[in-house]
mmCIF file of C-alpha atoms and ligand atoms in Angstrom:
data_model
loop_
_atom_site.group_PDB
_atom_site.id
_atom_site.type_symbol
_atom_site.label_atom_id
_atom_site.label_comp_id
_atom_site.label_asym_id
_atom_site.label_seq_id
_atom_site.Cartn_x
_atom_site.Cartn_y
_atom_site.Cartn_z
ATOM 1 C CA UNK S 1 215.948 19.850 5.155
ATOM 2 C CA UNK S 2 215.159 16.973 7.496
ATOM 3 C CA UNK S 3 211.987 17.240 9.487
ATOM 4 C CA UNK S 4 210.630 14.959 12.172
ATOM 5 C CA UNK S 5 206.928 15.227 12.876
ATOM 6 C CA UNK S 6 204.948 13.420 15.531
ATOM 7 C CA UNK S 7 201.236 14.122 15.179
ATOM 8 C CA UNK S 8 198.559 13.356 17.758
ATOM 9 C CA UNK S 9 200.508 10.421 19.157
ATOM 10 C CA UNK S 10 198.564 8.155 21.491
ATOM 11 C CA UNK S 11 200.619 5.494 23.275
ATOM 12 C CA UNK S 12 200.879 3.603 26.534
ATOM 13 C CA UNK S 13 201.700 0.336 28.232
ATOM 14 C CA UNK S 14 199.286 -2.581 28.511
ATOM 15 C CA UNK S 15 195.867 -0.993 28.879
ATOM 16 C CA UNK S 16 197.162 2.271 30.350
ATOM 17 C CA UNK S 17 197.183 5.237 27.998
ATOM 18 C CA UNK S 18 200.084 7.591 28.766
ATOM 19 C CA UNK S 19 200.219 9.918 25.743
ATOM 20 C CA UNK S 20 196.781 11.289 24.875
ATOM 21 C CA UNK S 21 197.548 12.839 21.485
ATOM 22 C CA UNK S 22 200.922 14.584 21.647
ATOM 23 C CA UNK S 23 202.365 16.524 18.723
ATOM 24 C CA UNK S 24 205.933 17.750 18.285
ATOM 25 C CA UNK S 25 208.003 18.895 15.342
ATOM 26 C CA UNK S 26 211.768 19.118 15.081
ATOM 27 C CA UNK S 27 214.083 20.178 12.261
ATOM 28 C CA UNK S 28 217.673 19.447 11.354
ATOM 29 C CA UNK S 29 220.377 21.800 12.571
ATOM 30 C CA UNK S 30 218.277 22.596 15.625
ATOM 31 C CA UNK S 31 217.970 21.394 19.190
ATOM 32 C CA UNK S 32 214.341 20.849 20.098
ATOM 33 C CA UNK S 33 213.917 20.252 23.797
ATOM 34 C CA UNK S 34 211.058 18.605 25.669
ATOM 35 C CA UNK S 35 210.479 19.487 29.305
ATOM 36 C CA UNK S 36 207.871 18.293 31.747
ATOM 37 C CA UNK S 37 207.366 16.857 35.214
ATOM 38 C CA UNK S 38 208.393 13.298 36.110
ATOM 39 C CA UNK S 39 206.063 10.716 34.648
ATOM 40 C CA UNK S 40 204.409 13.062 32.134
ATOM 41 C CA UNK S 41 205.398 10.812 29.220
ATOM 42 C CA UNK S 42 208.602 12.354 27.845
ATOM 43 C CA UNK S 43 210.468 9.039 27.547
ATOM 44 C CA UNK S 44 207.328 7.341 26.280
ATOM 45 C CA UNK S 45 207.165 9.911 23.477
ATOM 46 C CA UNK S 46 210.803 9.345 22.482
ATOM 47 C CA UNK S 47 210.182 5.584 22.592
ATOM 48 C CA UNK S 48 207.079 5.938 20.429
ATOM 49 C CA UNK S 49 209.114 7.870 17.854
ATOM 50 C CA UNK S 50 212.063 5.442 17.962
ATOM 51 C CA UNK S 51 209.873 2.336 17.714
ATOM 52 C CA UNK S 52 210.479 0.959 21.205
ATOM 53 C CA UNK S 53 206.974 1.846 22.435
ATOM 54 C CA UNK S 54 203.848 0.876 20.468
ATOM 55 C CA UNK S 55 201.967 3.765 18.892
ATOM 56 C CA UNK S 56 198.206 3.302 19.305
ATOM 57 C CA UNK S 57 197.171 6.238 17.151
ATOM 58 C CA UNK S 58 198.745 9.205 15.413
ATOM 59 C CA UNK S 59 201.663 9.429 12.998
ATOM 60 C CA UNK S 60 205.427 9.708 13.092
ATOM 61 C CA UNK S 61 207.048 11.033 9.959
ATOM 62 C CA UNK S 62 210.682 11.658 9.040
ATOM 63 C CA UNK S 63 211.054 13.649 5.823
ATOM 64 C CA UNK S 64 207.797 12.319 4.446
ATOM 65 C CA UNK S 65 208.711 8.743 5.329
ATOM 66 C CA UNK S 66 206.201 7.172 7.675
ATOM 67 C CA UNK S 67 207.906 5.640 10.710
ATOM 68 C CA UNK S 68 204.728 4.799 12.619
ATOM 69 C CA UNK S 69 204.615 1.156 13.679
ATOM 70 C CA UNK S 70 208.099 0.300 12.466
ATOM 71 C CA UNK S 71 210.293 -1.721 14.796
ATOM 72 C CA UNK S 72 213.252 0.063 16.382
ATOM 73 C CA UNK S 73 215.893 -1.454 14.075
ATOM 74 C CA UNK S 74 213.965 -0.314 10.997
ATOM 75 C CA UNK S 75 213.629 3.194 12.421
ATOM 76 C CA UNK S 76 217.388 3.203 13.064
ATOM 77 C CA UNK S 77 218.001 2.173 9.447
ATOM 78 C CA UNK S 78 215.888 5.138 8.352
ATOM 79 C CA UNK S 79 218.440 7.370 10.060
ATOM 80 C CA UNK S 80 216.860 8.024 13.441
ATOM 81 C CA UNK S 81 218.760 6.969 16.571
ATOM 82 C CA UNK S 82 217.747 7.023 20.243
ATOM 83 C CA UNK S 83 219.954 7.488 23.263
ATOM 84 C CA UNK S 84 217.628 6.103 25.940
ATOM 85 C CA UNK S 85 217.292 7.456 29.476
ATOM 86 C CA UNK S 86 220.268 6.291 31.542
ATOM 87 C CA UNK S 87 222.313 5.762 28.370
ATOM 88 C CA UNK S 88 221.351 2.136 27.793
ATOM 89 C CA UNK S 89 224.950 0.955 27.641
ATOM 90 C CA UNK S 90 225.884 -2.591 28.615
ATOM 91 C CA UNK S 91 228.011 -2.390 31.780
ATOM 92 C CA UNK S 92 229.491 -5.884 31.330
ATOM 93 C CA UNK S 93 230.713 -5.163 27.801
ATOM 94 C CA UNK S 94 233.821 -3.189 26.931
ATOM 95 C CA UNK S 95 233.662 0.281 25.408
ATOM 96 C CA UNK S 96 234.552 -1.203 22.001
ATOM 97 C CA UNK S 97 231.871 -3.887 22.283
ATOM 98 C CA UNK S 98 229.283 -1.284 23.234
ATOM 99 C CA UNK S 99 230.182 0.748 20.152
ATOM 100 C CA UNK S 100 229.894 -2.379 17.992
ATOM 101 C CA UNK S 101 226.457 -3.115 19.427
ATOM 102 C CA UNK S 102 225.428 0.444 18.500
ATOM 103 C CA UNK S 103 226.504 -0.266 14.935
ATOM 104 C CA UNK S 104 224.867 -3.674 14.601
ATOM 105 C CA UNK S 105 222.606 -2.441 11.812
ATOM 106 C CA UNK S 106 225.624 -1.533 9.673
ATOM 107 C CA UNK S 107 226.003 -4.358 7.178
ATOM 108 C CA UNK S 108 229.676 -3.780 6.511
ATOM 109 C CA UNK S 109 232.237 -4.724 9.215
ATOM 110 C CA UNK S 110 234.902 -2.423 7.755
ATOM 111 C CA UNK S 111 232.495 0.470 7.765
ATOM 112 C CA UNK S 112 231.705 -0.267 11.413
ATOM 113 C CA UNK S 113 235.404 -0.226 12.384
ATOM 114 C CA UNK S 114 235.903 2.956 10.353
ATOM 115 C CA UNK S 115 233.073 4.649 12.221
ATOM 116 C CA UNK S 116 234.470 3.502 15.558
ATOM 117 C CA UNK S 117 237.788 5.067 14.526
ATOM 118 C CA UNK S 118 236.061 8.360 13.676
ATOM 119 C CA UNK S 119 234.293 8.424 17.032
ATOM 120 C CA UNK S 120 237.511 7.706 18.896
ATOM 121 C CA UNK S 121 239.033 10.750 17.182
ATOM 122 C CA UNK S 122 236.097 12.792 18.406
ATOM 123 C CA UNK S 123 235.968 11.289 21.898
ATOM 124 C CA UNK S 124 239.675 10.684 22.660
ATOM 125 C CA UNK S 125 238.971 9.744 26.271
ATOM 126 C CA UNK S 126 236.869 6.802 25.041
ATOM 127 C CA UNK S 127 239.720 5.833 22.744
ATOM 128 C CA UNK S 128 241.975 5.394 25.767
ATOM 129 C CA UNK S 129 239.369 3.189 27.440
ATOM 130 C CA UNK S 130 238.383 0.887 24.563
ATOM 131 C CA UNK S 131 239.018 -2.372 26.445
ATOM 132 C CA UNK S 132 237.577 -1.191 29.752
ATOM 133 C CA UNK S 133 234.245 -2.621 30.879
ATOM 134 C CA UNK S 134 231.663 0.133 30.437
ATOM 135 C CA UNK S 135 230.466 -0.371 34.013
ATOM 136 C CA UNK S 136 233.901 0.668 35.242
ATOM 137 C CA UNK S 137 233.822 4.028 33.450
ATOM 138 C CA UNK S 138 233.074 7.230 35.349
ATOM 139 C CA UNK S 139 229.565 8.695 35.021
ATOM 140 C CA UNK S 140 230.795 11.294 32.552
ATOM 141 C CA UNK S 141 232.585 8.687 30.441
ATOM 142 C CA UNK S 142 229.493 6.464 30.424
ATOM 143 C CA UNK S 143 227.399 9.349 29.113
ATOM 144 C CA UNK S 144 229.984 10.077 26.406
ATOM 145 C CA UNK S 145 229.908 6.386 25.456
ATOM 146 C CA UNK S 146 226.116 6.477 25.266
ATOM 147 C CA UNK S 147 226.241 9.558 23.033
ATOM 148 C CA UNK S 148 229.022 8.078 20.865
ATOM 149 C CA UNK S 149 227.175 4.779 20.546
ATOM 150 C CA UNK S 150 224.045 6.511 19.252
ATOM 151 C CA UNK S 151 226.177 8.335 16.676
ATOM 152 C CA UNK S 152 227.848 5.280 15.220
ATOM 153 C CA UNK S 153 225.292 4.878 12.438
ATOM 154 C CA UNK S 154 225.625 8.588 11.535
ATOM 155 C CA UNK S 155 221.939 9.290 12.124
ATOM 156 C CA UNK S 156 220.197 12.174 10.369
ATOM 157 C CA UNK S 157 218.154 12.584 13.475
ATOM 158 C CA UNK S 158 218.890 11.736 17.067
ATOM 159 C CA UNK S 159 216.743 11.551 20.184
ATOM 160 C CA UNK S 160 218.483 12.137 23.525
ATOM 161 C CA UNK S 161 216.710 11.214 26.744
ATOM 162 C CA UNK S 162 218.293 13.323 29.511
ATOM 163 C CA UNK S 163 221.909 13.405 28.281
ATOM 164 C CA UNK S 164 223.026 15.450 31.318
ATOM 165 C CA UNK S 165 221.345 13.295 33.987
ATOM 166 C CA UNK S 166 223.539 12.427 36.955
ATOM 167 C CA UNK S 167 226.487 14.509 35.767
ATOM 168 C CA UNK S 168 228.336 17.242 37.634
ATOM 169 C CA UNK S 169 227.475 20.804 36.512
ATOM 170 C CA UNK S 170 230.656 20.969 34.431
ATOM 171 C CA UNK S 171 230.091 17.605 32.709
ATOM 172 C CA UNK S 172 226.404 18.375 32.208
ATOM 173 C CA UNK S 173 227.348 21.558 30.359
ATOM 174 C CA UNK S 174 229.874 19.556 28.316
ATOM 175 C CA UNK S 175 227.300 16.905 27.380
ATOM 176 C CA UNK S 176 224.843 19.559 26.211
ATOM 177 C CA UNK S 177 227.627 21.326 24.301
ATOM 178 C CA UNK S 178 228.171 18.039 22.431
ATOM 179 C CA UNK S 179 224.490 17.974 21.610
ATOM 180 C CA UNK S 180 224.659 21.546 20.317
ATOM 181 C CA UNK S 181 227.720 20.728 18.176
ATOM 182 C CA UNK S 182 225.805 17.883 16.550
ATOM 183 C CA UNK S 183 222.936 20.188 15.680
ATOM 184 C CA UNK S 184 225.497 22.676 14.367
ATOM 185 C CA UNK S 185 226.629 19.980 11.926
ATOM 186 C CA UNK S 186 223.111 19.666 10.619
ATOM 187 C CA UNK S 187 221.863 16.676 12.587
ATOM 188 C CA UNK S 188 218.332 16.982 13.918
ATOM 189 C CA UNK S 189 218.139 16.743 17.696
ATOM 190 C CA UNK S 190 215.070 16.074 19.809
ATOM 191 C CA UNK S 191 216.065 16.005 23.447
ATOM 192 C CA UNK S 192 214.400 15.477 26.801
ATOM 193 C CA UNK S 193 216.053 17.352 29.656
ATOM 194 C CA UNK S 194 215.510 18.136 33.329
ATOM 195 C CA UNK S 195 218.500 20.462 33.554
ATOM 196 C CA UNK S 196 216.428 23.466 32.598
ATOM 197 C CA UNK S 197 219.125 26.114 32.765
ATOM 198 C CA UNK S 198 221.657 24.273 30.581
ATOM 199 C CA UNK S 199 219.016 22.987 28.208
ATOM 200 C CA UNK S 200 217.551 26.454 27.629
ATOM 201 C CA UNK S 201 221.080 27.577 26.728
ATOM 202 C CA UNK S 202 221.348 25.144 23.786
ATOM 203 C CA UNK S 203 217.687 24.750 22.774
ATOM 204 C CA UNK S 204 216.256 26.387 19.660
ATOM 205 C CA UNK S 205 212.691 25.271 20.316
ATOM 206 C CA UNK S 206 210.997 23.966 23.396
ATOM 207 C CA UNK S 207 207.947 21.959 24.299
ATOM 208 C CA UNK S 208 206.420 21.286 27.676
ATOM 209 C CA UNK S 209 204.393 18.124 28.232
ATOM 210 C CA UNK S 210 202.151 17.684 31.240
ATOM 211 C CA UNK S 211 200.073 14.590 31.932
ATOM 212 C CA UNK S 212 200.642 13.124 28.478
ATOM 213 C CA UNK S 213 199.491 16.270 26.651
ATOM 214 C CA UNK S 214 201.136 19.303 25.069
ATOM 215 C CA UNK S 215 201.172 22.222 27.470
ATOM 216 C CA UNK S 216 203.464 24.735 25.791
ATOM 217 C CA UNK S 217 205.504 25.273 22.642
ATOM 218 C CA UNK S 218 207.837 28.138 21.955
ATOM 219 C CA UNK S 219 211.396 29.374 21.962
ATOM 220 C CA UNK S 220 213.828 29.710 24.873
ATOM 221 C CA UNK S 221 213.485 33.492 24.727
ATOM 222 C CA UNK S 222 209.783 33.057 25.555
ATOM 223 C CA UNK S 223 210.878 31.640 28.918
ATOM 224 C CA UNK S 224 212.456 34.021 31.406
ATOM 225 C CA UNK S 225 213.931 31.367 33.708
ATOM 226 C CA UNK S 226 213.489 27.931 35.203
ATOM 227 C CA UNK S 227 210.897 29.241 37.620
ATOM 228 C CA UNK S 228 208.642 30.408 34.822
ATOM 229 C CA UNK S 229 208.982 27.002 33.217
ATOM 230 C CA UNK S 230 207.862 25.443 36.494
ATOM 231 C CA UNK S 231 204.843 27.764 36.460
ATOM 232 C CA UNK S 232 204.048 26.446 32.998
ATOM 233 C CA UNK S 233 204.266 22.890 34.380
ATOM 234 C CA UNK S 234 201.666 23.917 36.925
ATOM 235 C CA UNK S 235 199.444 25.568 34.343
ATOM 236 C CA UNK S 236 199.818 29.149 35.564
ATOM 237 C CA UNK S 237 201.545 30.584 32.521
ATOM 238 C CA UNK S 238 200.262 28.328 29.762
ATOM 239 C CA UNK S 239 197.515 30.527 28.383
ATOM 240 C CA UNK S 240 197.958 31.606 24.808
ATOM 241 C CA UNK S 241 200.550 28.964 24.110
ATOM 242 C CA UNK S 242 198.382 26.032 23.178
ATOM 243 C CA UNK S 243 200.435 23.970 20.721
ATOM 244 C CA UNK S 244 197.342 22.593 19.085
ATOM 245 C CA UNK S 245 196.771 26.047 17.686
ATOM 246 C CA UNK S 246 197.331 26.127 13.927
ATOM 247 C CA UNK S 247 200.684 27.542 12.859
ATOM 248 C CA UNK S 248 202.157 27.926 16.328
ATOM 249 C CA UNK S 249 205.502 26.407 15.408
ATOM 250 C CA UNK S 250 205.795 27.650 11.845
HETATM 251 N N1 ATP N 301 207.499 -0.035 30.621
HETATM 252 C C1 ATP N 301 206.489 0.554 31.287
HETATM 253 N N2 ATP N 301 205.417 -0.184 31.683
HETATM 254 C C2 ATP N 301 204.387 0.386 32.337
HETATM 255 N N3 ATP N 301 204.307 1.705 32.650
HETATM 256 C C3 ATP N 301 205.343 2.476 32.277
HETATM 257 C C4 ATP N 301 206.487 1.940 31.589
HETATM 258 N N4 ATP N 301 207.341 2.946 31.355
HETATM 259 C C5 ATP N 301 206.783 4.051 31.880
HETATM 260 N N5 ATP N 301 205.581 3.779 32.428
HETATM 261 C C6 ATP N 301 204.672 4.741 33.047
HETATM 262 O O1 ATP N 301 204.314 5.702 32.069
HETATM 263 C C7 ATP N 301 204.268 7.012 32.636
HETATM 264 C C8 ATP N 301 205.173 7.933 31.852
HETATM 265 O O2 ATP N 301 206.499 7.463 31.977
HETATM 266 P P1 ATP N 301 207.709 8.145 31.204
HETATM 267 O O3 ATP N 301 208.903 7.335 31.533
HETATM 268 O O4 ATP N 301 207.372 8.331 29.774
HETATM 269 O O5 ATP N 301 207.767 9.577 31.898
HETATM 270 P P2 ATP N 301 208.908 10.688 31.859
HETATM 271 O O6 ATP N 301 208.236 11.984 31.571
HETATM 272 O O7 ATP N 301 209.996 10.259 30.955
HETATM 273 O O8 ATP N 301 209.412 10.664 33.373
HETATM 274 P P3 ATP N 301 210.867 10.974 33.995
HETATM 275 O O9 ATP N 301 210.993 12.464 34.026
HETATM 276 O O10 ATP N 301 210.803 10.396 35.359
HETATM 277 O O11 ATP N 301 211.888 10.316 33.124
HETATM 278 C C9 ATP N 301 204.639 6.853 34.097
HETATM 279 O O12 ATP N 301 203.445 6.800 34.838
HETATM 280 C C10 ATP N 301 205.366 5.532 34.140
HETATM 281 O O13 ATP N 301 205.200 4.908 35.391
HETATM 282 MG MG1 MG N 302 211.955 9.840 31.237
#
């Protein structure tokens, strides 16, 4: 059983503290989803876990292995990958080159090409576009490339920052289905989403962050609809769901 734990994470940029002690837990085979208003620190939290944002205090732990303070490439080697907000693909590089960049921590060239082959089998549309510059792909194809690129190292755990952003309703549902399939295979998924309806469909556990603090933790069935989630954002429905309470997520 793989378990990712972020405990009392404090992080920010320069002198500005953004996360004031946030805690989340996520297990393998599950989709754990983080919601919250714009600017509340969702991406900062994923960055803190993945090693792209400095952690000022608190701990990040993957299966008992301490990730806190490790640089991003070391975190990736430990089996935790991040698909950043917007996908983070290089528009001037081809699809193949983008996949190779995603696998740069793999020591073995043959292994890298083998993994690219496996991903092409899984994402046939990308396979047809291997020499195309990523910037010339459609929005849906770019998102698939971003997802595929994060998978190239076969992570045990993957962080997705808004995998459905900017996609049509149909493609958004497809992207989140991909995420659910990964969890079904036993990968741990911690995901940030703004598409509340689709995300609630695939989520097993949910967190709400507001103003760099935990506001709510629970299961999708605790939330009636997107409107109730919005009320939680605003503080109206948060009582009794304080995540700092002992045993809440057990
Ligand atoms: N590199 C940075 N340097 C300085 N401030 C930053 C940086 N990145 C984010 N911030 C600030 O940190 C705060 C939290 O940003 P963050 O991107 O984590 O929020 P978010 O919840 O992911 O928002 P969104 O829903 O818009 O993606 C915001 O006030 C933002 O302006
Ligand atoms: Mg964000």
